[in-house]
Tab-separated table of C-alpha atoms and ligand atoms in Angstrom:
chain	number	residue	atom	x	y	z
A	295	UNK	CA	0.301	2.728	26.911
A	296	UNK	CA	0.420	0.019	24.190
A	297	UNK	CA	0.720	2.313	21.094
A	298	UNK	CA	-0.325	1.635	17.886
A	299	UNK	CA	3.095	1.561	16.032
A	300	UNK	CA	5.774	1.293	18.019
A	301	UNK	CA	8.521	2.655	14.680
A	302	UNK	CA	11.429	2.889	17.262
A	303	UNK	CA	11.081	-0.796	18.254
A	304	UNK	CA	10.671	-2.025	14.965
A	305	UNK	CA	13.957	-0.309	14.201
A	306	UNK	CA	16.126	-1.075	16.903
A	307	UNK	CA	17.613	-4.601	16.058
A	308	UNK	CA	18.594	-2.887	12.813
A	309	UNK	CA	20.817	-0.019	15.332
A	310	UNK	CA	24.231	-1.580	14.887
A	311	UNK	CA	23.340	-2.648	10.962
A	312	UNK	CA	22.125	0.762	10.490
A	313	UNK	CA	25.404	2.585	11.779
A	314	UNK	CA	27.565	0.357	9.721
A	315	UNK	CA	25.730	1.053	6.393
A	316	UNK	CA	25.701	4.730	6.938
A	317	UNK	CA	29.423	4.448	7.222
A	318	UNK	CA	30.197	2.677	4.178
A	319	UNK	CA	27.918	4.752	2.197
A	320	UNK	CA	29.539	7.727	3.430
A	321	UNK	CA	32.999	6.346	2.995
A	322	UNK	CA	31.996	5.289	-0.639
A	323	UNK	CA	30.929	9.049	-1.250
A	324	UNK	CA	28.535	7.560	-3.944
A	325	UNK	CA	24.636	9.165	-2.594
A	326	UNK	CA	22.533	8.957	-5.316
A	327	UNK	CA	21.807	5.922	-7.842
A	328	UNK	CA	24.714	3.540	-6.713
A	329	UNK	CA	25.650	0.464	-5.712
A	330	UNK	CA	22.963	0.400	-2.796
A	331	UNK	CA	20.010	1.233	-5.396
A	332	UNK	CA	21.358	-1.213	-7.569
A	333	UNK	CA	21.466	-4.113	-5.288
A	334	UNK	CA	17.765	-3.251	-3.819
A	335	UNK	CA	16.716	-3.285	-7.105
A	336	UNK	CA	18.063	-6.682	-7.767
A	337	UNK	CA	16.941	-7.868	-4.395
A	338	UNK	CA	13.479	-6.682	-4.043
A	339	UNK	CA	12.599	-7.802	-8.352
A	340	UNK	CA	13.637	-10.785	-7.420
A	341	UNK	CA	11.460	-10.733	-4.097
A	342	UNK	CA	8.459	-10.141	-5.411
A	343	UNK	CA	9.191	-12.744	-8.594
A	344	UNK	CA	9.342	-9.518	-11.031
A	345	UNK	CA	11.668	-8.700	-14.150
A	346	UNK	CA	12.840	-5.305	-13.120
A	347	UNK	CA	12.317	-3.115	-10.041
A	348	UNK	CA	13.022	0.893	-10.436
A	349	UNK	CA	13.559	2.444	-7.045
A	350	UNK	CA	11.878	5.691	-6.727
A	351	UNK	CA	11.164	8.904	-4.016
A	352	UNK	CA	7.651	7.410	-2.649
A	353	UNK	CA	5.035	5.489	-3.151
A	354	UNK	CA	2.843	8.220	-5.141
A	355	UNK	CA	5.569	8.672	-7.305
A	356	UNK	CA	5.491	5.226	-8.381
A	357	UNK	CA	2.074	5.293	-8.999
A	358	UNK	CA	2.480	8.667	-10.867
A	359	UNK	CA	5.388	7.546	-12.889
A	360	UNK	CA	3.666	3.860	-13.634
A	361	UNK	CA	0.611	6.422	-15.854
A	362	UNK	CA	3.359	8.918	-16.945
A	363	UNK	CA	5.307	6.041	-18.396
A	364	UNK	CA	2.385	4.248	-19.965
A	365	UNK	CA	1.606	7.418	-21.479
A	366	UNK	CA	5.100	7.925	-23.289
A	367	UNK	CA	4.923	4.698	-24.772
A	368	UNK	CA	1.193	5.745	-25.935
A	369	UNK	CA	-1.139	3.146	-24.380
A	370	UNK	CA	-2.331	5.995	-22.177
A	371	UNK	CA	-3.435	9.755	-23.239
A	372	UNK	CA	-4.097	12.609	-21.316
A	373	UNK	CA	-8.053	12.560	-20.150
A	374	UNK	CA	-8.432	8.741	-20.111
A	375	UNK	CA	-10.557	7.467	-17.737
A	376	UNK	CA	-8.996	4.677	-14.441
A	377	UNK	CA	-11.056	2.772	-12.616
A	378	UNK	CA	-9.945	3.455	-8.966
A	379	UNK	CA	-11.628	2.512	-5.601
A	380	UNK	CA	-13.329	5.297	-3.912
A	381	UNK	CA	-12.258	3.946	-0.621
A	382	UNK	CA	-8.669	4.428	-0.456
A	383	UNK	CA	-5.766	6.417	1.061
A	384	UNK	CA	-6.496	9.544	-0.724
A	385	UNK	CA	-2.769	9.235	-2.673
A	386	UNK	CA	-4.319	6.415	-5.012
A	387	UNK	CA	-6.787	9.107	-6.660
A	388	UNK	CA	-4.246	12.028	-6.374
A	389	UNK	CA	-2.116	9.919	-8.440
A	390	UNK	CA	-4.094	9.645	-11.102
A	391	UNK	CA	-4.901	13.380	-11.138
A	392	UNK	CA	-1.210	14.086	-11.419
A	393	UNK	CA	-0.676	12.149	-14.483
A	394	UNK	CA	-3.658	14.339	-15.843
A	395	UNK	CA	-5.941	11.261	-16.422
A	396	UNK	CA	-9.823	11.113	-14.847
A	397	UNK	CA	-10.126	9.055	-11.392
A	398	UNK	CA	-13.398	7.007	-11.760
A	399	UNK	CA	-14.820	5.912	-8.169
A	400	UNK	CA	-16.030	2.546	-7.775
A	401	UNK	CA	-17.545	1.149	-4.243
A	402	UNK	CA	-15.685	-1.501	-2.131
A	403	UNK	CA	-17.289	-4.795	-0.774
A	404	UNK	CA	-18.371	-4.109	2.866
A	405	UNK	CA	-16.600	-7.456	3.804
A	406	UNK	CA	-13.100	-6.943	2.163
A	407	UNK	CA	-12.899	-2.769	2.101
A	408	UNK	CA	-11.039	-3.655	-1.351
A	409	UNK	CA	-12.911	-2.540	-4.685
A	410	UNK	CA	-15.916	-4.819	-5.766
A	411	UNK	CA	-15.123	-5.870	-9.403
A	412	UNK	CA	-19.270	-6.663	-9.924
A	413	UNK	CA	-19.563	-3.072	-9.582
A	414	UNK	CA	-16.693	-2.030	-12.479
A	415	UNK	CA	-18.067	-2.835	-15.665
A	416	UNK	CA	-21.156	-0.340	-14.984
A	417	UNK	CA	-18.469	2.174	-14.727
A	418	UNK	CA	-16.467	1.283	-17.950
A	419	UNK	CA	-17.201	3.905	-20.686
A	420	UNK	CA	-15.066	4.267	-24.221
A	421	UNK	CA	-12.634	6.474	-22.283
A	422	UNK	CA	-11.835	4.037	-19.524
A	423	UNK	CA	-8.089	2.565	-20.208
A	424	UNK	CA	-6.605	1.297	-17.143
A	425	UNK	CA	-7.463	0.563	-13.516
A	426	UNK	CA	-5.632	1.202	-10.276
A	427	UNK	CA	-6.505	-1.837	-8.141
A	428	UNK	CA	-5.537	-1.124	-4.509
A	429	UNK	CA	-4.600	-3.629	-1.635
A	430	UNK	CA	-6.403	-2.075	0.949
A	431	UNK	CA	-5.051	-2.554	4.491
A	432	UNK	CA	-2.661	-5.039	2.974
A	433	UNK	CA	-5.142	-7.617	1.690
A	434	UNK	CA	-5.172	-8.110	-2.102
A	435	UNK	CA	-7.606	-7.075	-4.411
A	436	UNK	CA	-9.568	-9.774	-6.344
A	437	UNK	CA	-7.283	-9.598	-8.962
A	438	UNK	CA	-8.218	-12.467	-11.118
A	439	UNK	CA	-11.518	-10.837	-11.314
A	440	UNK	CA	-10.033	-7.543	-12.050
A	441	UNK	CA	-7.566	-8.744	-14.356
A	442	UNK	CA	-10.269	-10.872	-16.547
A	443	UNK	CA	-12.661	-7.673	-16.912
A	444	UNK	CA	-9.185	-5.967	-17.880
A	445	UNK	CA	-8.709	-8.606	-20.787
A	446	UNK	CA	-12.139	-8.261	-21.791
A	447	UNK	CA	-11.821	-4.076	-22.110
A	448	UNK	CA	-8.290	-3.937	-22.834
A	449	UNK	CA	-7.615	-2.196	-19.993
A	450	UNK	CA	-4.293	-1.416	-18.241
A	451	UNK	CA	-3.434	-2.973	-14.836
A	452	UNK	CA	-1.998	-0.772	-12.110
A	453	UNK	CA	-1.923	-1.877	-8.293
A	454	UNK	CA	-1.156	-0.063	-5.903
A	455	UNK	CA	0.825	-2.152	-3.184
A	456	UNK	CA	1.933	0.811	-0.508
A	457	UNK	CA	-0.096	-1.503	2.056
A	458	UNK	CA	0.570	-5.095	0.711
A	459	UNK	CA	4.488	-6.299	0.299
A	460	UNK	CA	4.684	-9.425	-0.087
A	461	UNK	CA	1.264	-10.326	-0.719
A	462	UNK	CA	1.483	-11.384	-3.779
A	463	UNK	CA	4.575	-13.441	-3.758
A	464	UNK	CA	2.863	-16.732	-2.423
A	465	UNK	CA	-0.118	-16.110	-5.431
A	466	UNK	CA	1.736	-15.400	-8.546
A	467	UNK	CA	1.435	-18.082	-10.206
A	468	UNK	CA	-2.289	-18.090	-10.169
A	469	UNK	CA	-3.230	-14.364	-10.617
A	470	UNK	CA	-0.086	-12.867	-12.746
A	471	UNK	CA	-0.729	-10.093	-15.199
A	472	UNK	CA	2.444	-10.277	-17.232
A	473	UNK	CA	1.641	-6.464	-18.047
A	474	UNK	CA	1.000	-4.846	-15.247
A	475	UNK	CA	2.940	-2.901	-12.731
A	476	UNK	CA	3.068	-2.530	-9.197
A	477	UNK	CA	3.553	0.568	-6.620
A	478	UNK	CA	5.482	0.087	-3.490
A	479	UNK	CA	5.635	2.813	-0.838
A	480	UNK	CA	8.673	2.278	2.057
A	481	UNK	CA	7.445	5.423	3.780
A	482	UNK	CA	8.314	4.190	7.336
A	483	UNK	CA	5.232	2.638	8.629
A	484	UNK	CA	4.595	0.535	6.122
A	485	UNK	CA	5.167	-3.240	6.438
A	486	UNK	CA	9.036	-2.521	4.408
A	487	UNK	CA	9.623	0.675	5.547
A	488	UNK	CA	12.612	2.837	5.570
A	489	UNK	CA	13.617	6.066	7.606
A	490	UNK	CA	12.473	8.543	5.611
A	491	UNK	CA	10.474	8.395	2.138
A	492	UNK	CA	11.060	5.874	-0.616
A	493	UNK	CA	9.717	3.765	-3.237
A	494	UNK	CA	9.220	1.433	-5.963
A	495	UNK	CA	8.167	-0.240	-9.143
A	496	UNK	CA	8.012	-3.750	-9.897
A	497	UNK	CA	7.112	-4.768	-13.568
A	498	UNK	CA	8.024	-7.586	-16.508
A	499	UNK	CA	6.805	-5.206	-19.233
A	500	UNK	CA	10.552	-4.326	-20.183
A	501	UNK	CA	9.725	-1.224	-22.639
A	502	UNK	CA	8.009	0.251	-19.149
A	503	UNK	CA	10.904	-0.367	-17.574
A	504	UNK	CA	12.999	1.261	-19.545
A	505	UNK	CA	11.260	4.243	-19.953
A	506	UNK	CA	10.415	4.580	-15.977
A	507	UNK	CA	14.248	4.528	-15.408
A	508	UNK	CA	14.880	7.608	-17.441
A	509	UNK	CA	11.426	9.331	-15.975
A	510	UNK	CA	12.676	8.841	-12.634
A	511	UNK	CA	15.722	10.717	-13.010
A	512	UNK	CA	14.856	13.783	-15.423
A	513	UNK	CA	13.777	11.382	-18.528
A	514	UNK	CA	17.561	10.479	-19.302
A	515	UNK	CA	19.707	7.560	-18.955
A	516	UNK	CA	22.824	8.748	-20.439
A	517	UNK	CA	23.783	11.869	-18.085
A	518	UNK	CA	22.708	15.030	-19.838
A	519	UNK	CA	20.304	13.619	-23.099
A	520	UNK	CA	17.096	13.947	-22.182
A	521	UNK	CA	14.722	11.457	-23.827
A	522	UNK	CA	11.373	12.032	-21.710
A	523	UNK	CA	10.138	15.257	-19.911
A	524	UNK	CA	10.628	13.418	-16.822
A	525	UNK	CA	11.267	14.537	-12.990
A	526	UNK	CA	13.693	13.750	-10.277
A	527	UNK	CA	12.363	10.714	-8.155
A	528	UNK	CA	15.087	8.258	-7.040
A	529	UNK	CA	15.294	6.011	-4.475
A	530	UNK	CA	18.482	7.379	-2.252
A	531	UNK	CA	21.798	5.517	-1.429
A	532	UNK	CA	20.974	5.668	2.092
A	533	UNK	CA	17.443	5.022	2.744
A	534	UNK	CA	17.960	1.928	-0.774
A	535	UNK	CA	21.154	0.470	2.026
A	536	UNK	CA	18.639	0.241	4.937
A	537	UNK	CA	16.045	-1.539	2.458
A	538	UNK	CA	18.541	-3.807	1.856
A	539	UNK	CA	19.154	-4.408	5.497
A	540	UNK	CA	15.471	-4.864	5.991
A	541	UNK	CA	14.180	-6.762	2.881
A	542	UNK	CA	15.514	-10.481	4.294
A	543	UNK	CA	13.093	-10.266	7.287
A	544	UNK	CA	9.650	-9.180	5.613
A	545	UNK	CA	8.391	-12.532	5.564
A	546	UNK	CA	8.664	-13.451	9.156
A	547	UNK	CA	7.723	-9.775	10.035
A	548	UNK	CA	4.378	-10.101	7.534
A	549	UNK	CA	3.818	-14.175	9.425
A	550	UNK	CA	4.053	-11.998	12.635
A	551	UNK	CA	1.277	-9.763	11.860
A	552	UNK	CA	-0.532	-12.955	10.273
A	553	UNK	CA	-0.149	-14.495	13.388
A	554	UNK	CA	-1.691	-11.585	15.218
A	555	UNK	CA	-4.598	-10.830	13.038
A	556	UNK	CA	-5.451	-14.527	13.648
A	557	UNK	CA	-5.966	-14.324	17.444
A	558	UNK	CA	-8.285	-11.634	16.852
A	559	UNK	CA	-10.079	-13.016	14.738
A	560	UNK	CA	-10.433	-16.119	16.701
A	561	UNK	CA	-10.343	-14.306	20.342
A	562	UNK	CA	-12.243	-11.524	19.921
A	563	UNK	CA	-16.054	-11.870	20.988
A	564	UNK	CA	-17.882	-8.689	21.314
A	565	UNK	CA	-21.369	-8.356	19.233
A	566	UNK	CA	-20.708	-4.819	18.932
A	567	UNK	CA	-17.432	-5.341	16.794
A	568	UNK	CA	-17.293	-6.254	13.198
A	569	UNK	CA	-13.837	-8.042	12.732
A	570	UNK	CA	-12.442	-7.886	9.013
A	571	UNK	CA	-12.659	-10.452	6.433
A	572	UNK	CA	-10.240	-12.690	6.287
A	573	UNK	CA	-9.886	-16.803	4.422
A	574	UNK	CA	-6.793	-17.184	6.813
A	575	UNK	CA	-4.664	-17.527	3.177
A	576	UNK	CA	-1.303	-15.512	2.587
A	577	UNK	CA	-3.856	-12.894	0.718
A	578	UNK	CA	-3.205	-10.683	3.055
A	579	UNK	CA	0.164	-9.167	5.064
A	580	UNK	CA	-1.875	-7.025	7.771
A	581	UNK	CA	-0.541	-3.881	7.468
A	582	UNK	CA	-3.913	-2.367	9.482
A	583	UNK	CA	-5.882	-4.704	11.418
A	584	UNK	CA	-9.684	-2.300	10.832
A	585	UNK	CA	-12.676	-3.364	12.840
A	586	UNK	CA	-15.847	-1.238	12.956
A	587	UNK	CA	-18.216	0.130	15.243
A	588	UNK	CA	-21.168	2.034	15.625
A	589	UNK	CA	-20.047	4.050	17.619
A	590	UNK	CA	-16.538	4.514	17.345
A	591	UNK	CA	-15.383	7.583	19.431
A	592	UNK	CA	-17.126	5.846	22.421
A	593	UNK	CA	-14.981	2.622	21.485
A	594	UNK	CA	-11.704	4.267	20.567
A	595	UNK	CA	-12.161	6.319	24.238
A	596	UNK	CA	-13.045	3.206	26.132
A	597	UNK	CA	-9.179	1.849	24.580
A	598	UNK	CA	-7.531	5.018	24.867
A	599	UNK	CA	-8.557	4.948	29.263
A	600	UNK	CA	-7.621	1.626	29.320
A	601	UNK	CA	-4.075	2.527	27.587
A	602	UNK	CA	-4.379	0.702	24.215
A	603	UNK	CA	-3.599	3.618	21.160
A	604	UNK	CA	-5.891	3.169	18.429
A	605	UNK	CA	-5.966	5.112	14.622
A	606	UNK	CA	-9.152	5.944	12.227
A	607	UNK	CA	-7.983	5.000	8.538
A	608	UNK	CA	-9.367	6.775	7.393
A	609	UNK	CA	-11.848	9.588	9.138
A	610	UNK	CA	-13.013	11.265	5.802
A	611	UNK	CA	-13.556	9.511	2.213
A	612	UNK	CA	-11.613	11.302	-0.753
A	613	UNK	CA	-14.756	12.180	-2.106
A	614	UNK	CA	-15.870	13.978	0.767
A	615	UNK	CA	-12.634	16.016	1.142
A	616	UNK	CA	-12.085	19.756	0.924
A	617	UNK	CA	-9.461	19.507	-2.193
A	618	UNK	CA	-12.597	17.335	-4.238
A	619	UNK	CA	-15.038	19.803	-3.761
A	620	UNK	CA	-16.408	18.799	-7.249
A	621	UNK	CA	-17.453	14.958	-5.800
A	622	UNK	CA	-18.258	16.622	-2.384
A	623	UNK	CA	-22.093	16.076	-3.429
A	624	UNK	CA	-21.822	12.329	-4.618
A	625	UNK	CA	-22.600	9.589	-2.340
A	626	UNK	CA	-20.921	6.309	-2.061
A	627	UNK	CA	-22.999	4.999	0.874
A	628	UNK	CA	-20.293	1.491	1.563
A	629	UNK	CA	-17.201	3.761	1.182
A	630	UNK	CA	-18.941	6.189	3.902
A	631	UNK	CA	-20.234	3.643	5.947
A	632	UNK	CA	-16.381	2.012	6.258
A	633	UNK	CA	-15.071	6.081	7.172
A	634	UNK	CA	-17.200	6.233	9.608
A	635	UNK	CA	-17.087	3.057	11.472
A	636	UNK	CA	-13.754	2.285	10.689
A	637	UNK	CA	-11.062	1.860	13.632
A	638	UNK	CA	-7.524	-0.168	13.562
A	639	UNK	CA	-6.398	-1.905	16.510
A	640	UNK	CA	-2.566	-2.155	17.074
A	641	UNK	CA	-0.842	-4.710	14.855
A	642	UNK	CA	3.007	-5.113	14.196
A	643	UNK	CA	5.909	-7.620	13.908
A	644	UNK	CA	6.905	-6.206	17.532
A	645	UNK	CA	3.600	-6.089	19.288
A	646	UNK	CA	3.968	-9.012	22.349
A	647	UNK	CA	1.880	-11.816	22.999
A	648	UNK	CA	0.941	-10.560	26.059
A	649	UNK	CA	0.076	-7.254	24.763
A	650	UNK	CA	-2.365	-9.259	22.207
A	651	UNK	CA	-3.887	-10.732	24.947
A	652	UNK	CA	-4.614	-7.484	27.117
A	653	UNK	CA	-5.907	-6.135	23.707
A	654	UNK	CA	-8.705	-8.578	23.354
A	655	UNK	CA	-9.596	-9.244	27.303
A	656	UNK	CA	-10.093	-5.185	27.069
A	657	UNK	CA	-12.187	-5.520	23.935
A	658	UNK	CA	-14.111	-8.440	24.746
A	659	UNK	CA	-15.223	-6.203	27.888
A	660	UNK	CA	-16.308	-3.504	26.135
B	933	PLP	C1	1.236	5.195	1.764
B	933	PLP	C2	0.372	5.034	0.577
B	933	PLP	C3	0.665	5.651	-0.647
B	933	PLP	C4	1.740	6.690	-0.809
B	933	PLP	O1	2.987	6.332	-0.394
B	933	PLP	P1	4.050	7.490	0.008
B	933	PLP	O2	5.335	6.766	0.061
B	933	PLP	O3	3.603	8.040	1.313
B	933	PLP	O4	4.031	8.502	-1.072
B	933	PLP	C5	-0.124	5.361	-1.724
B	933	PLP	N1	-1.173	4.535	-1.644
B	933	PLP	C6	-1.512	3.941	-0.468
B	933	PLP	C7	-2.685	3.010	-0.441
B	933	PLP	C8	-0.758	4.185	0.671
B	933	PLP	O5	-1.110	3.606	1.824
């Protein structure tokens, strides 16, 4: 069976590296907020060509903390309105919810999955004040698009990178928002990804900064004054020591999965696939290679008896879930359309050639 993310593999090489920095954290007896935080924080700013980084538990916590912060420094209120995609993992929305501000769904572009920005300005009311662009399956938004409407409305830029490290690194220069700040998730599928849950915020906006590295660890920065009613959401020794560990090779391990996505692209030839968009650019780190079908539980079978593991992202839109029972009745016919026919082939730094090829002579015989 080929499976579709082979987490042990990925993690091997690191065995002997791994042991070692469990040792010395455990002979430092430092385990939260020290030397290992520190130096990821460093390390992973200066990665992604930011001014600060502030480690956190997870990626929705970032995202949480990111509104909770704007909203102690008062460019956010309780009840404002963000522009979010409707098709996303369900944690961008969730997020919002959580910092008590109102999700606003807008459609994606059939093409990219990632939100259409024509379609944003219909949504924009008085009450809209920020929105939470997403890099869907690791291929950025079109954030010079997003980031122009944002001028124009004075809104607040949020992105939400849990699929997409390192995506942006190569495109700075062109597409930087000097104000905005980014999520990272290292939950351990993700193209950084740790062994257990962790996260992160990258930002150059240095009063959000500050105020995200008191709301991370109960809204205080000198032990015992409390500035902020904030919450406990730091980045631990351990899991911050095997980022560090990991960090150096993200760039070959996101050119792997480049290199991957572009045989598909190229090798697959089956009219009854729809392969994803892609300009070959570094806009995108291919943390889910998605193709769609018509009928996908005939397709995903036809892999599964010929021993290739394949996984929906995602079966059911947000607005169609259970816990949104209020936007059960709207209908965002693209988003649906992309649930439905949605399936993601294998893709990872440790997937072999030869496994590539077997995935494409089984799909071009489908
Ligand atoms: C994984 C993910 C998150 C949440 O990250 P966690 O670390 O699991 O909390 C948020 N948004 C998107 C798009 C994700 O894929």
């Amino acid at each position: 069976m080929i499976p579709f993310l082979d987490l042990k593999k990925i993690n091997k090489p690191y065995e002997t590296a791994f042991q070692e920095k469990l040792k010395s954290v455990l002979d430092n007896g430092w385990y939260i907020l020290g030397k290992e935080v520190e130096t990821f924080e460093k390390a992973f700013a200066e990665y992604c060509q930011s001014k600060f980084c502030i480690g956190v538990g997870n990626g929705f916590d970032a995202l949480v903390l990111i509104f909770k912060g704007y909203i102690e420094l008062g460019k956010l209120k309780k009840g404002d309105e963000v522009i979010v995609p409707a098709n996303t993992y369900i944690a961008s929305i969730l997020a919002i919810l959580q910092a008590d501000l109102v999700p606003v769904l807008v459609e994606p572009r059939l093409e990219t999955y990632n939100i259409n920005p024509e379609l944003i300005p219909e949504k924009i009311t008085p009450k809209t004040k920020a929105i939470l662009a997403v890099h869907l399956y690791g291929q950025l938004a079109e954030m010079n698009k997003i980031n122009e409407l944002a001028e124009k409305h004075s809104l607040i830029v949020v992105e939400d990178a849990a699929q997409s490290h390192g995506v942006e690194k190569n495109l700075k220069s062109k597409i930087y928002n000097l104000k905005s700040a980014i999520a990272y998730s290292f939950y351990p599928g993700k193209n950084l990804g740790c062994l257990g849950d962790g996260g992160a915020i990258t930002t150059n906006d240095e009063a959000l900064a500050k105020v995200l590295f008191s709301l991370r660890n109960y809204g205080s920065e000198k032990k015992y004054h409390n500035e902020f009613v904030g919450v406990n959401s730091r980045l631990d020794e351990l899991q911050a020591g095997f980022l560090n560990l990991k960090l150096p090779n993200l760039d070959s391990d996101n050119e792997k999965r480049r290199a991957i996505a572009e045989r598909y692209l190229k090798e697959i030839k089956n009219h009854k696939i729809v392969l994803p968009f892609w300009d070959f650019s570094n806009n995108h780190v291919f943390h889910l290679f998605v193709i769609r079908t018509e009928n996908r539980e005939k397709l995903q079978e036809y892999l599964t008896q010929n021993n290739i593991q394949t996984v929906i992202h995602y079966p059911i839109p947000p607005h169609k879930q259970k816990a949104f029972s209020q936007w059960n009745n709207l209908s965002f016919p693209i988003t649906e359309k992309i649930h439905k026919e949605a399936l993601s082939l294998p893709i990872s730094p440790v997937l072999t050639e030869s496994e590539v090829d077997y995935i494409i002579e089984i799909l071009n015989q489908y």
